Coordinates of C-alpha atoms in Angstrom, one line a residue:
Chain A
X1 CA 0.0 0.0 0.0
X2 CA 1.8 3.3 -1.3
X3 CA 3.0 5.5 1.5
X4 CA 1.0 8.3 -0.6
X5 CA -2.7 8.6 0.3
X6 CA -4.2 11.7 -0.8
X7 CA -4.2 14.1 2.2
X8 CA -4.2 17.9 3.0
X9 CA -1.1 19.8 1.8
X10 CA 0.5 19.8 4.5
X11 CA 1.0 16.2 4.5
X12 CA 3.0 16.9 1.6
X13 CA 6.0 19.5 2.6
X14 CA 9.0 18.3 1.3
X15 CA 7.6 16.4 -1.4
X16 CA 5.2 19.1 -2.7
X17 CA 8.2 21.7 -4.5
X18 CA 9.3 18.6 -6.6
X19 CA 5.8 18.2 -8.2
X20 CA 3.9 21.4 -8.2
X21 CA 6.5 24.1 -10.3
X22 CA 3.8 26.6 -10.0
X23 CA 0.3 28.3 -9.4
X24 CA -1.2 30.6 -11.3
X25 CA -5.1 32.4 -11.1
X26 CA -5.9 34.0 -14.5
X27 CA -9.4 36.9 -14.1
X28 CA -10.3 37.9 -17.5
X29 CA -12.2 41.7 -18.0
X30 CA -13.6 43.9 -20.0
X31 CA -14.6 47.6 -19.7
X32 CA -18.4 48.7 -20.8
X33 CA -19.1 50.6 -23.8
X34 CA -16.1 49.4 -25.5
X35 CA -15.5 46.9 -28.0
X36 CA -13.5 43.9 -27.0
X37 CA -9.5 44.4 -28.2
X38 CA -9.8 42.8 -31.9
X39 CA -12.8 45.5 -32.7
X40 CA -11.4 48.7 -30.9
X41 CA -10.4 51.6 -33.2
X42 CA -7.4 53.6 -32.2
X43 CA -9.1 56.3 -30.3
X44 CA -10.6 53.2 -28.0
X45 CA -7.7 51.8 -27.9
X46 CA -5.9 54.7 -26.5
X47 CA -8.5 55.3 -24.1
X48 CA -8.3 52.2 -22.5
X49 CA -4.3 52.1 -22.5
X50 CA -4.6 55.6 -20.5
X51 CA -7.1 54.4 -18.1
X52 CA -5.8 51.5 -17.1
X53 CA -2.5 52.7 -16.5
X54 CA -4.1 55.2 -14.6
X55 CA -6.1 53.0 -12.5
X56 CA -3.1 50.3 -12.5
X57 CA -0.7 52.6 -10.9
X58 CA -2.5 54.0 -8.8
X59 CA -3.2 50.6 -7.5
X60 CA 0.4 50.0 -7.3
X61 CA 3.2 52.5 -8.2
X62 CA 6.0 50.1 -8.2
X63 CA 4.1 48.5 -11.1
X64 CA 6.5 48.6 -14.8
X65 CA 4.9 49.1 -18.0
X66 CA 5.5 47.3 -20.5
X67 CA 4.2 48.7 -24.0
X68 CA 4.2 46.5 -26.9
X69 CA 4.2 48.4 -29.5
X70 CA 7.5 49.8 -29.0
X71 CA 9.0 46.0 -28.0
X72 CA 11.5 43.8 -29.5
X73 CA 10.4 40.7 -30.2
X74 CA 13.1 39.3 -28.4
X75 CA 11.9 41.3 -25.2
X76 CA 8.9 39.8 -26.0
X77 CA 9.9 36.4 -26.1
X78 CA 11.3 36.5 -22.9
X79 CA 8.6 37.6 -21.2
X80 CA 6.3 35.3 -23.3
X81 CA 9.1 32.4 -22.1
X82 CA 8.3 33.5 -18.6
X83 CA 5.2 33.3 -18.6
X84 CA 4.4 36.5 -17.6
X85 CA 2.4 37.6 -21.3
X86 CA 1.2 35.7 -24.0
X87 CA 1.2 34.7 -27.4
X88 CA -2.3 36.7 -28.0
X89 CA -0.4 39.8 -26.6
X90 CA 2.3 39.8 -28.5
X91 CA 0.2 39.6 -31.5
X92 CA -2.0 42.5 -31.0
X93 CA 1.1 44.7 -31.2
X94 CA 0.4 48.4 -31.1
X95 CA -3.3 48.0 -28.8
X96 CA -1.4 45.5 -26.1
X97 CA 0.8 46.6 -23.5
X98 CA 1.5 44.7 -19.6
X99 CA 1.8 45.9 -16.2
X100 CA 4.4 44.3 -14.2
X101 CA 5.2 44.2 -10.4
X102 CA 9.0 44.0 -9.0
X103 CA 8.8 40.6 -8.2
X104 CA 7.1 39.2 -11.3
X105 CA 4.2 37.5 -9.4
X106 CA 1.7 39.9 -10.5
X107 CA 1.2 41.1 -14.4
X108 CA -1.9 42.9 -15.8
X109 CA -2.1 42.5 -19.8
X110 CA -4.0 45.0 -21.4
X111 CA -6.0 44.3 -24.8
X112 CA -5.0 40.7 -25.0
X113 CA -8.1 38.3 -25.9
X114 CA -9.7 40.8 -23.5
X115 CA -9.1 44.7 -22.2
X116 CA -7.8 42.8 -18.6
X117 CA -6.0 39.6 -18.4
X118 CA -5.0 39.7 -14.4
X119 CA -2.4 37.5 -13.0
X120 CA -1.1 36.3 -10.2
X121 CA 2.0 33.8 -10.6
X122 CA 3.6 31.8 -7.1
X123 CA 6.0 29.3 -7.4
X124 CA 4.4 27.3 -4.4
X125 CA 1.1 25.3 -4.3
X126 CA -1.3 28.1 -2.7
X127 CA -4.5 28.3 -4.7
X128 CA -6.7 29.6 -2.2
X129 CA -3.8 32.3 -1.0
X130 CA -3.1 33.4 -4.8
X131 CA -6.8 34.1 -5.4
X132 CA -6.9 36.2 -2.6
X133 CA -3.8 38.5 -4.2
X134 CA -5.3 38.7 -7.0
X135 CA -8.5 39.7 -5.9
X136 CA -7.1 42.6 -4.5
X137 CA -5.8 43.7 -7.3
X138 CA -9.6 43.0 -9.4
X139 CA -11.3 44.6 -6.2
X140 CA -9.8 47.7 -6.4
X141 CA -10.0 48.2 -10.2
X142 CA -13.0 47.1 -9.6
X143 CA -14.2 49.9 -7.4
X144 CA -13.0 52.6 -10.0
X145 CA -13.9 50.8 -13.7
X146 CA -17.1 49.9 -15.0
X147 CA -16.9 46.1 -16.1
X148 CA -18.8 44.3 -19.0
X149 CA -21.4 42.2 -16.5
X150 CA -24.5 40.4 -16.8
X151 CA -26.9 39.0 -14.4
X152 CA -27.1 36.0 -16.5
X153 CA -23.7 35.4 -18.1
X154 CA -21.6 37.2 -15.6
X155 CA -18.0 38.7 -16.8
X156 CA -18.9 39.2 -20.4
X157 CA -15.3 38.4 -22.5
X158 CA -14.6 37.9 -25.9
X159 CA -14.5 34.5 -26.0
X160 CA -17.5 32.3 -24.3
X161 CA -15.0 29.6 -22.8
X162 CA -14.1 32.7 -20.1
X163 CA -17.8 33.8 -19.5
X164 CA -19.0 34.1 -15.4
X165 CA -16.1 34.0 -13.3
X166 CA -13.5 34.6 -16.0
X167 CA -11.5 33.0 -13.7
X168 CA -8.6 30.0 -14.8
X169 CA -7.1 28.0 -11.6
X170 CA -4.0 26.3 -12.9
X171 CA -1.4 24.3 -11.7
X172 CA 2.1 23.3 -13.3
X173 CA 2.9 20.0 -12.0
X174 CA 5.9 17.8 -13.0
X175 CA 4.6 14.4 -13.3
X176 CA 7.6 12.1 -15.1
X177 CA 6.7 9.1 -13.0
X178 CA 3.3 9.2 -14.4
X179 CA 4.2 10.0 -18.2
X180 CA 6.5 6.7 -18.1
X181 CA 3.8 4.3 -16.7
X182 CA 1.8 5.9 -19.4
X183 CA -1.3 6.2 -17.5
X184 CA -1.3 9.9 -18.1
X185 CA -3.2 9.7 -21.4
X186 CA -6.4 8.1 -19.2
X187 CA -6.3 10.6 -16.4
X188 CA -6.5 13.4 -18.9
X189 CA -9.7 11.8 -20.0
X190 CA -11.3 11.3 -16.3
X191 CA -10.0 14.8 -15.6
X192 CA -11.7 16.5 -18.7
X193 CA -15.1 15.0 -17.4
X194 CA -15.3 16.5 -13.9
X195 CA -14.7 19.7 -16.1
X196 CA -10.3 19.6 -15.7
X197 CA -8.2 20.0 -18.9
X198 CA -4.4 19.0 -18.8
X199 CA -2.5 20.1 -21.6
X200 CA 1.2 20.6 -22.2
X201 CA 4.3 23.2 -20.8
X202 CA 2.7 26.4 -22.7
X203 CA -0.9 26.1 -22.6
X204 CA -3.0 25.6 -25.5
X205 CA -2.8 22.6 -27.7
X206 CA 1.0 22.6 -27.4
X207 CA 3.5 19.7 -27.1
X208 CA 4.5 19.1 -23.3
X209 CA 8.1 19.7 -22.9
X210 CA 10.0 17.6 -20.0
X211 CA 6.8 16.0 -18.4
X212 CA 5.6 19.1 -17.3
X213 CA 1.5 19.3 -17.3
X214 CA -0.2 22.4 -16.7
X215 CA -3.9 21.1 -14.5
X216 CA -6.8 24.1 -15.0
X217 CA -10.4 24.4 -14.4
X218 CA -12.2 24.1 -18.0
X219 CA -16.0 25.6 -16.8
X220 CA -16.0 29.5 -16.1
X221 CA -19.8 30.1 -15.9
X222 CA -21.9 28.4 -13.8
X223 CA -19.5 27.6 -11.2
X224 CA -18.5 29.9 -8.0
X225 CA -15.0 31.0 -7.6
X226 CA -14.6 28.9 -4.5
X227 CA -15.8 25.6 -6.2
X228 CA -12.9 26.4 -9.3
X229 CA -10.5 26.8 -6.3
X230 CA -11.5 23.8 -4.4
X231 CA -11.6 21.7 -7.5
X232 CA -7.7 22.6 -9.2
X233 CA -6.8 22.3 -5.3
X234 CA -8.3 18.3 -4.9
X235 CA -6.7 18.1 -8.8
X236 CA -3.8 19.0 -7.7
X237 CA -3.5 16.5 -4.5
X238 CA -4.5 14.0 -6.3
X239 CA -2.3 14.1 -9.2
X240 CA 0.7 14.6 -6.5
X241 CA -0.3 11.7 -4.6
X242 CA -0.4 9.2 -7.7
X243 CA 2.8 11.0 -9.1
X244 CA 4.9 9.8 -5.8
X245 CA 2.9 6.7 -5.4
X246 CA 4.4 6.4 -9.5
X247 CA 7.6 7.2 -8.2
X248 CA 7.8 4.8 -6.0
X249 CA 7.0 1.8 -8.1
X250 CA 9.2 3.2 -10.5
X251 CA 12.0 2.8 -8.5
X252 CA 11.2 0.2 -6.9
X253 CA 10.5 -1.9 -10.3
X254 CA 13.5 0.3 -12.7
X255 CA 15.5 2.1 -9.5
X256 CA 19.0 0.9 -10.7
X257 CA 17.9 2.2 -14.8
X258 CA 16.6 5.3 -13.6
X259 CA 19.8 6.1 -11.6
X260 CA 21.8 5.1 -14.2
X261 CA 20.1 7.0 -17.0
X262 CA 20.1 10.7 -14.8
X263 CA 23.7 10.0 -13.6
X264 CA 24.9 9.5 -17.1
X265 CA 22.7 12.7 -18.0
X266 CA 24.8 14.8 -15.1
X267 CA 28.0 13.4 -16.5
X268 CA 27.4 14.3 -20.0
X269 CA 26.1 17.7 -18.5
X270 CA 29.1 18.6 -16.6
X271 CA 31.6 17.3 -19.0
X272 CA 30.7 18.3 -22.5
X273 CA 32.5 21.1 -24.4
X274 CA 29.5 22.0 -26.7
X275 CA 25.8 21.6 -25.9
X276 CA 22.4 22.4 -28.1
X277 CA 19.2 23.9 -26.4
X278 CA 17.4 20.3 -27.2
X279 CA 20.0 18.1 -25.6
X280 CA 19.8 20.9 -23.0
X281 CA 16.1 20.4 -22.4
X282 CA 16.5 16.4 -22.2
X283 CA 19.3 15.9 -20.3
X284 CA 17.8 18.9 -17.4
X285 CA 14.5 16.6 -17.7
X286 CA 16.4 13.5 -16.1
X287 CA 18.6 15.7 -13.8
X288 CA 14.7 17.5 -12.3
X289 CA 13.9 14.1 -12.4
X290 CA 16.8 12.7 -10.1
X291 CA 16.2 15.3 -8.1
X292 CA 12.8 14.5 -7.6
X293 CA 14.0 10.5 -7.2
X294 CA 16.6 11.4 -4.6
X295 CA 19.8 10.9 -6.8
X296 CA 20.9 14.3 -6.5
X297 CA 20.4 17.3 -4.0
X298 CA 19.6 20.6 -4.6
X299 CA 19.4 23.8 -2.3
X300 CA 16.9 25.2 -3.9
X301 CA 14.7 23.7 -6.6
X302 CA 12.7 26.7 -7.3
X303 CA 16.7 28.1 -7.8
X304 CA 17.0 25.0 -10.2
X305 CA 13.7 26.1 -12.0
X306 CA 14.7 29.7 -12.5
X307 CA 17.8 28.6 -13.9
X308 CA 15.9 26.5 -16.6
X309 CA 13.9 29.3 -17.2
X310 CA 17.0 31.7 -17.5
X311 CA 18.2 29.2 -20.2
X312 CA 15.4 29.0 -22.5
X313 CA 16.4 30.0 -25.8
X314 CA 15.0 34.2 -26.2
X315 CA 16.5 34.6 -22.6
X316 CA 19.4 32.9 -23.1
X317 CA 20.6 35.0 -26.5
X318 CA 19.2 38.4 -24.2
X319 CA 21.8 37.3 -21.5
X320 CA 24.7 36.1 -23.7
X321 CA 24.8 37.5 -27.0
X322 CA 26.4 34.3 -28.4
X323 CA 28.7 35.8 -31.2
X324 CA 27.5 32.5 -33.1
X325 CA 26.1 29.4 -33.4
X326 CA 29.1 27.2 -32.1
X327 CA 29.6 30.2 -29.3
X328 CA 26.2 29.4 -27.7
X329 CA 26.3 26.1 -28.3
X330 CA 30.1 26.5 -25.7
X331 CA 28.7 29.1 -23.4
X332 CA 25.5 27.1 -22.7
X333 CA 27.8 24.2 -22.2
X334 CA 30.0 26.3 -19.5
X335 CA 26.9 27.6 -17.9
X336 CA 25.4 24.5 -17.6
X337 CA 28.1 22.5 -16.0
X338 CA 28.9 25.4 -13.8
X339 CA 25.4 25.5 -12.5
X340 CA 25.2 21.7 -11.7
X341 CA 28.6 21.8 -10.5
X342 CA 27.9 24.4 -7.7
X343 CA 23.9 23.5 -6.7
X344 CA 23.4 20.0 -7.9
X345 CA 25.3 17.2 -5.4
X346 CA 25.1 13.8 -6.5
X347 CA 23.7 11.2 -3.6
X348 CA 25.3 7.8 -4.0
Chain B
X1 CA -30.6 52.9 -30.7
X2 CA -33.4 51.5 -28.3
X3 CA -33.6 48.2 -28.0
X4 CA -36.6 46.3 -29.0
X5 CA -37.4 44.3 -25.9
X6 CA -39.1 40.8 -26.0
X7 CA -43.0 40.8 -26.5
X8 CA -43.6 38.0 -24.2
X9 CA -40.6 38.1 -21.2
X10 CA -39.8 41.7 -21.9
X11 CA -36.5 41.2 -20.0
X12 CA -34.5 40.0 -23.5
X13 CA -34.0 41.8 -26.4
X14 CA -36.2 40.4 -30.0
X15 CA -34.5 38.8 -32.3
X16 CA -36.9 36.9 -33.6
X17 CA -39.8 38.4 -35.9
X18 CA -43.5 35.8 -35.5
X19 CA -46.5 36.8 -37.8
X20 CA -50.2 34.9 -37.6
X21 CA -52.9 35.0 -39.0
X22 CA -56.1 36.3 -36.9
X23 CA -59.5 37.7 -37.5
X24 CA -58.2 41.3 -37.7
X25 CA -55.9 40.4 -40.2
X26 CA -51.5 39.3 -39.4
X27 CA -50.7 40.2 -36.1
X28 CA -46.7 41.1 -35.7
X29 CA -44.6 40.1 -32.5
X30 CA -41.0 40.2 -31.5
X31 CA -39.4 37.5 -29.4
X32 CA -36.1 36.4 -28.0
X33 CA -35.3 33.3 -29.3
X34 CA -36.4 31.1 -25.8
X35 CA -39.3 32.9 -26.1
X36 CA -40.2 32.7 -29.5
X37 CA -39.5 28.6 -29.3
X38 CA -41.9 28.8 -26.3
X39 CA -44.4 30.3 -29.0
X40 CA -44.3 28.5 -31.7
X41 CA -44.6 25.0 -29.1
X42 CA -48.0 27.0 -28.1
X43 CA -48.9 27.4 -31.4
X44 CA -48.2 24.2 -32.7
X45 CA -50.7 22.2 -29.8
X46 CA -53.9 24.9 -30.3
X47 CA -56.4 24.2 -33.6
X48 CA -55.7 27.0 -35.4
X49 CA -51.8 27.3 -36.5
X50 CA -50.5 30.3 -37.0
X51 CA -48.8 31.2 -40.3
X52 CA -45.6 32.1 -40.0
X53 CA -44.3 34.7 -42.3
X54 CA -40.9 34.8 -41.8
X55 CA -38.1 34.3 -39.2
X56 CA -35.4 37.3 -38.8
X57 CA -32.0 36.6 -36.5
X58 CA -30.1 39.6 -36.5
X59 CA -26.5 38.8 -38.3
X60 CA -24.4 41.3 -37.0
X61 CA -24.3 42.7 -33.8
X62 CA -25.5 47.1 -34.0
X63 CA -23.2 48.0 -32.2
X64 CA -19.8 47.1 -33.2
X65 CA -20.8 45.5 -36.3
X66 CA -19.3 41.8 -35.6
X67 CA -21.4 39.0 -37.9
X68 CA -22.1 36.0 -37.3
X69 CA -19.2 34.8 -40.1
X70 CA -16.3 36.4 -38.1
X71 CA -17.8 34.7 -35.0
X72 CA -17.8 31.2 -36.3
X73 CA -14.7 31.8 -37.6
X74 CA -12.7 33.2 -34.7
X75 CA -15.6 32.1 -31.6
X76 CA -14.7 35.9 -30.5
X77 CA -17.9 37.9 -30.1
X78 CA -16.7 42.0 -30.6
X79 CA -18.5 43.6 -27.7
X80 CA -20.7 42.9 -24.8
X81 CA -23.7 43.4 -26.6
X82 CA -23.3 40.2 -29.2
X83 CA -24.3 38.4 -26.2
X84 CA -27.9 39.3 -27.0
X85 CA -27.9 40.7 -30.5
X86 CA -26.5 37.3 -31.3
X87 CA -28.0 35.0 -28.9
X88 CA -29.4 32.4 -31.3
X89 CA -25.9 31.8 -32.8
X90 CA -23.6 32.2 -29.5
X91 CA -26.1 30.4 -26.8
X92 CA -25.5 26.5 -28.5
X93 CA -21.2 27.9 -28.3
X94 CA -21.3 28.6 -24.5
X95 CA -23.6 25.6 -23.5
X96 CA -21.1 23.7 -26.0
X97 CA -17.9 25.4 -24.3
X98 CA -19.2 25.3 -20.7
X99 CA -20.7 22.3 -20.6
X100 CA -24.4 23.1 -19.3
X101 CA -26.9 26.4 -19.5
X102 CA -26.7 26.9 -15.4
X103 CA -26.7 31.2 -14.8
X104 CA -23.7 32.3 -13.1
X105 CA -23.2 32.2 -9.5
X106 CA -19.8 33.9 -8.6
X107 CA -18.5 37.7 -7.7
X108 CA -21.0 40.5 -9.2
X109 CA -20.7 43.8 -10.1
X110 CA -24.5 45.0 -9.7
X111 CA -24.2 49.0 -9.9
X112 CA -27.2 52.2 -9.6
X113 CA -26.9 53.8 -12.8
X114 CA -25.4 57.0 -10.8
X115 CA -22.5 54.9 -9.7
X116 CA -21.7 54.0 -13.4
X117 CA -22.3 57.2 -14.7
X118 CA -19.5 59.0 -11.6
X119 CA -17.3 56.0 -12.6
X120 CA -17.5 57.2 -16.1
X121 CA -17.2 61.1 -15.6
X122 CA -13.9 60.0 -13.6
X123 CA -12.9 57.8 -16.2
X124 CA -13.0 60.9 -18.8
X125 CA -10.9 63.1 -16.4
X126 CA -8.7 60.9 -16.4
X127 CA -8.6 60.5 -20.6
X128 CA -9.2 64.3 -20.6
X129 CA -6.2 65.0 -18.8
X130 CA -3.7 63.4 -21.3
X131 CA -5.3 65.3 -24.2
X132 CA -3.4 67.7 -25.7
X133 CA -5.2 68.2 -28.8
X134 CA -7.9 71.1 -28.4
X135 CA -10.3 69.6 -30.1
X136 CA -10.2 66.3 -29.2
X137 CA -10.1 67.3 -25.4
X138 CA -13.5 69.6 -26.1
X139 CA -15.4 66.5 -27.2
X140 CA -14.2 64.8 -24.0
X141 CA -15.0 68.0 -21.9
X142 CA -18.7 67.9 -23.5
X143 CA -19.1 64.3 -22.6
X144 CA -17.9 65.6 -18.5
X145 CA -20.4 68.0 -18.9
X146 CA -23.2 66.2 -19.8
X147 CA -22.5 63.5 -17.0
X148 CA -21.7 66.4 -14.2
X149 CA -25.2 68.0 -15.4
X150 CA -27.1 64.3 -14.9
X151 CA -25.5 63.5 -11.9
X152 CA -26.8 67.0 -10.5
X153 CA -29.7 66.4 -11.8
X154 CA -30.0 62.9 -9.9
X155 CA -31.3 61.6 -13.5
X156 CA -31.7 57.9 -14.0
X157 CA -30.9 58.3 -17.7
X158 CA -27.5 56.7 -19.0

């Protein structure tokens, strides 16, 4: 009988920040008498982009601006690789800009799908807490701006999938253990029928990238904010408790394999002369994955996670201006090892 | 533009045109599409059936002018008021989307028509005080005027 039955979160400290990367609540608005972004005209557009900013910093001074219109798309991409904007931002150019706070847990997109796209981004699994910083946020612009709303439909937004609460709960949850016993297929399926979707790394309909899963509410209308929360929460147990139940048979059935496959993964990490972003992203896979089996030690994995995030390819060109292809492919290399070398211990 | 409401709920707006027949000659009415389905069931169980003349959805929404082809396409809607201009064709989407027809039950934002209207007047301030152009801010300074003048007034108009 697995060690692992599904309990409260606090059952779960230590193994909780080797499953669950991230939280994230998602509030989408819109202002009255305005079209929604793709049907604004420039006048509207520069009404909203004043009044927002207004309202936003008023809110919070410390908040930066970020304006795309006058962006590279390599700024851009970072930010996009971050997870702090999206795709749909990026593409409505001159009408979109974000609000940023110091610390990266809070952005505001303006004229994305909608006129608001509110966010609040922790690196721990705190879906109740993160709702209420965000709310604090919506309550206060709130107070001052007169939202799209009806009795009926609730939080009117452009698209119908966002209707009522506007609200998406989502959790990014590293579930390797699953992905190998190839059960994870099925779950999606029970999942998507008590109104869950799991897709891949960045959201919709794209390829997962080293067995990370992102877990969100599907229903917006209809349900109450607190039954979206409860529900992404019990998700989220759930899917940790069968991940490190997985784990555990894994190792138990493939221990000696699994070892064997991240150690030769560190070695090849900490030793090669010239490394590509692909090789990069396989090879960190098994090392977050020997992490997460106990073959190495880390201080911090959030730490660990940044620096996968800092070496994603837009951020990674930002930070190093590789002079050329073989140059990036050595000072990834070098960075790599370096950062295994000093925060990744090997446990024999 | 005022909004034609529903003959029979007169909560929705009509987007549905139903003629008949009777003794005084056709007799016009203007439903909401639950409503008008609600109708025609009526219609259908009595003796005499009415004839129906012809059915009218609306295919673009009058306010910011987003048919019904741009929302298959994209399933975007352009403004707040497809919602009901649009009805027959985006209802089927959200039941499809959400997966059942139950009313929303999370955070509101109810507001007097006064509240929305000083919301607004503070929202043009705010507009009117990056304008540098002289004519542009004049149109904004109208609007503030108008708004000032109802709010003094106490007038439920919007």
């Amino acid at each position: 009988m697995s060690s692992y039955n599904k309990q409260t979160r606090e059952s779960f400290p230590q193994e909780l920040e080797y499953v669950i990367s991230s939280t994230r609540i998602r509030l989408a608005r819109n202002l009255d008498s305005y079209p929604f972004p793709a049907f604004l005209n420039e006048r509207q557009t520069s009404e909203i982009l004043t009044l927002l900013e207004h309202e936003l910093m008023e809110i919070n001074p410390a908040f930066k601006k970020y304006s795309l219109k006058n962006m590279s798309s390599e700024d851009a991409s970072v930010l996009k690789e971050k997870h702090l904007i999206s795709p749909a931002l990026v593409k409505n150019g001159a009408k979109a800009a974000v609000f940023i706070s110091p610390d990266e847990k809070f952005s505001v997109m303006v004229n994305e799908e909608d006129h608001l796209r509110e966010q609040y981004i922790s690196k721990d699994f705190e879906v109740f807490d993160a709702y209420e910083k965000i709310s604090t946020i919506d309550e206060c612009l709130s107070d001052a701006l007169n939202f799209a709303y009806d009795k009926r439909l609730g939080y009117l937004t452009a698209c119908p999938s966002n209707l009522g609460t506007g609200m998406r709960a989502s959790l990014m949850m590293f579930l390797p253990a699953l992905a190998k016993k190839n059960t994870l297929k099925s779950s999606f399926d029970v999942y998507r029928n008590q109104g869950l979707i799991i897709r891949g790394t960045f959201g919709e309909g794209s390829p997962s990238e080293g067995y990370t899963y992102q877990v969100s509410n599907e229903r917006t209308l209809g349900v109450s904010e607190e039954s979206i929360l409860e529900q992404v929460y019990e998700a989220g147990l759930t899917l940790m408790s069968a991940e490190l139940t997985a784990r555990e048979e894994l190792l138990k059935k493939d221990g000696l394999r699994l070892r064997d496959d991240c150690l030769r993964a560190y070695g090849t990490l900490t030793n090669c002369v010239l490394l590509s972003q692909e090789e990069m992203t396989e090879l960190l896979t098994k090392i977050r994955m020997g992490i997460a089996f106990g073959f190495f030690r880390t201080m911090s994995i959030e730490a660990f996670d940044n620096f996968i995030l800092e070496m994603q390819p837009k951020s990674f060109k930002k930070n190093n201006s590789p002079n050329s292809e073989e140059d990036g492919l050595r000072i990834r290399a070098r960075l790599v090892a370096n950062e295994l070398e000093k925060n990744v211990i090997r446990l024999d | 533009m005022a909004e034609k409401l529903c003959a029979y709920c007169k909560i929705n707006p009509a987007t549905n045109r139903y003629a008949k027949q009777t003794q005084e000659g056709t007799v016009t009415e203007y439903y909401c599409l639950a409503c008008y389905r609600k109708v025609r069931d009526l219609a259908e169980k009595t003796v005499e059936i009415p004839e129906e003349i012809e059915i009218e959805h609306l295919s673009k929404c009058p306010n910011c002018g987003c048919t019904i082809e741009q929302f298959k396409k994209t399933i975007l809607v352009g403004c707040e008021h497809c919602y009901k201009a649009l009805s027959w064709a985006i209802e089927p989407v959200i039941e499809r989307m959400q997966g059942s027809s139950k009313p929303h039950c999370g955070k509101e934002q109810i507001l007097t028509d006064k509240e929305r209207l000083t919301r607004r007047g503070n929202a043009i301030s705010v507009i009117l005080a990056k304008k540098t152009d002289r004519q542009e801010a004049e149109i904004y300074e109208e609007e503030l005027l108008r708004i000032q003048m109802l709010l003094s007034n106490d007038e439920e108009e919007v």
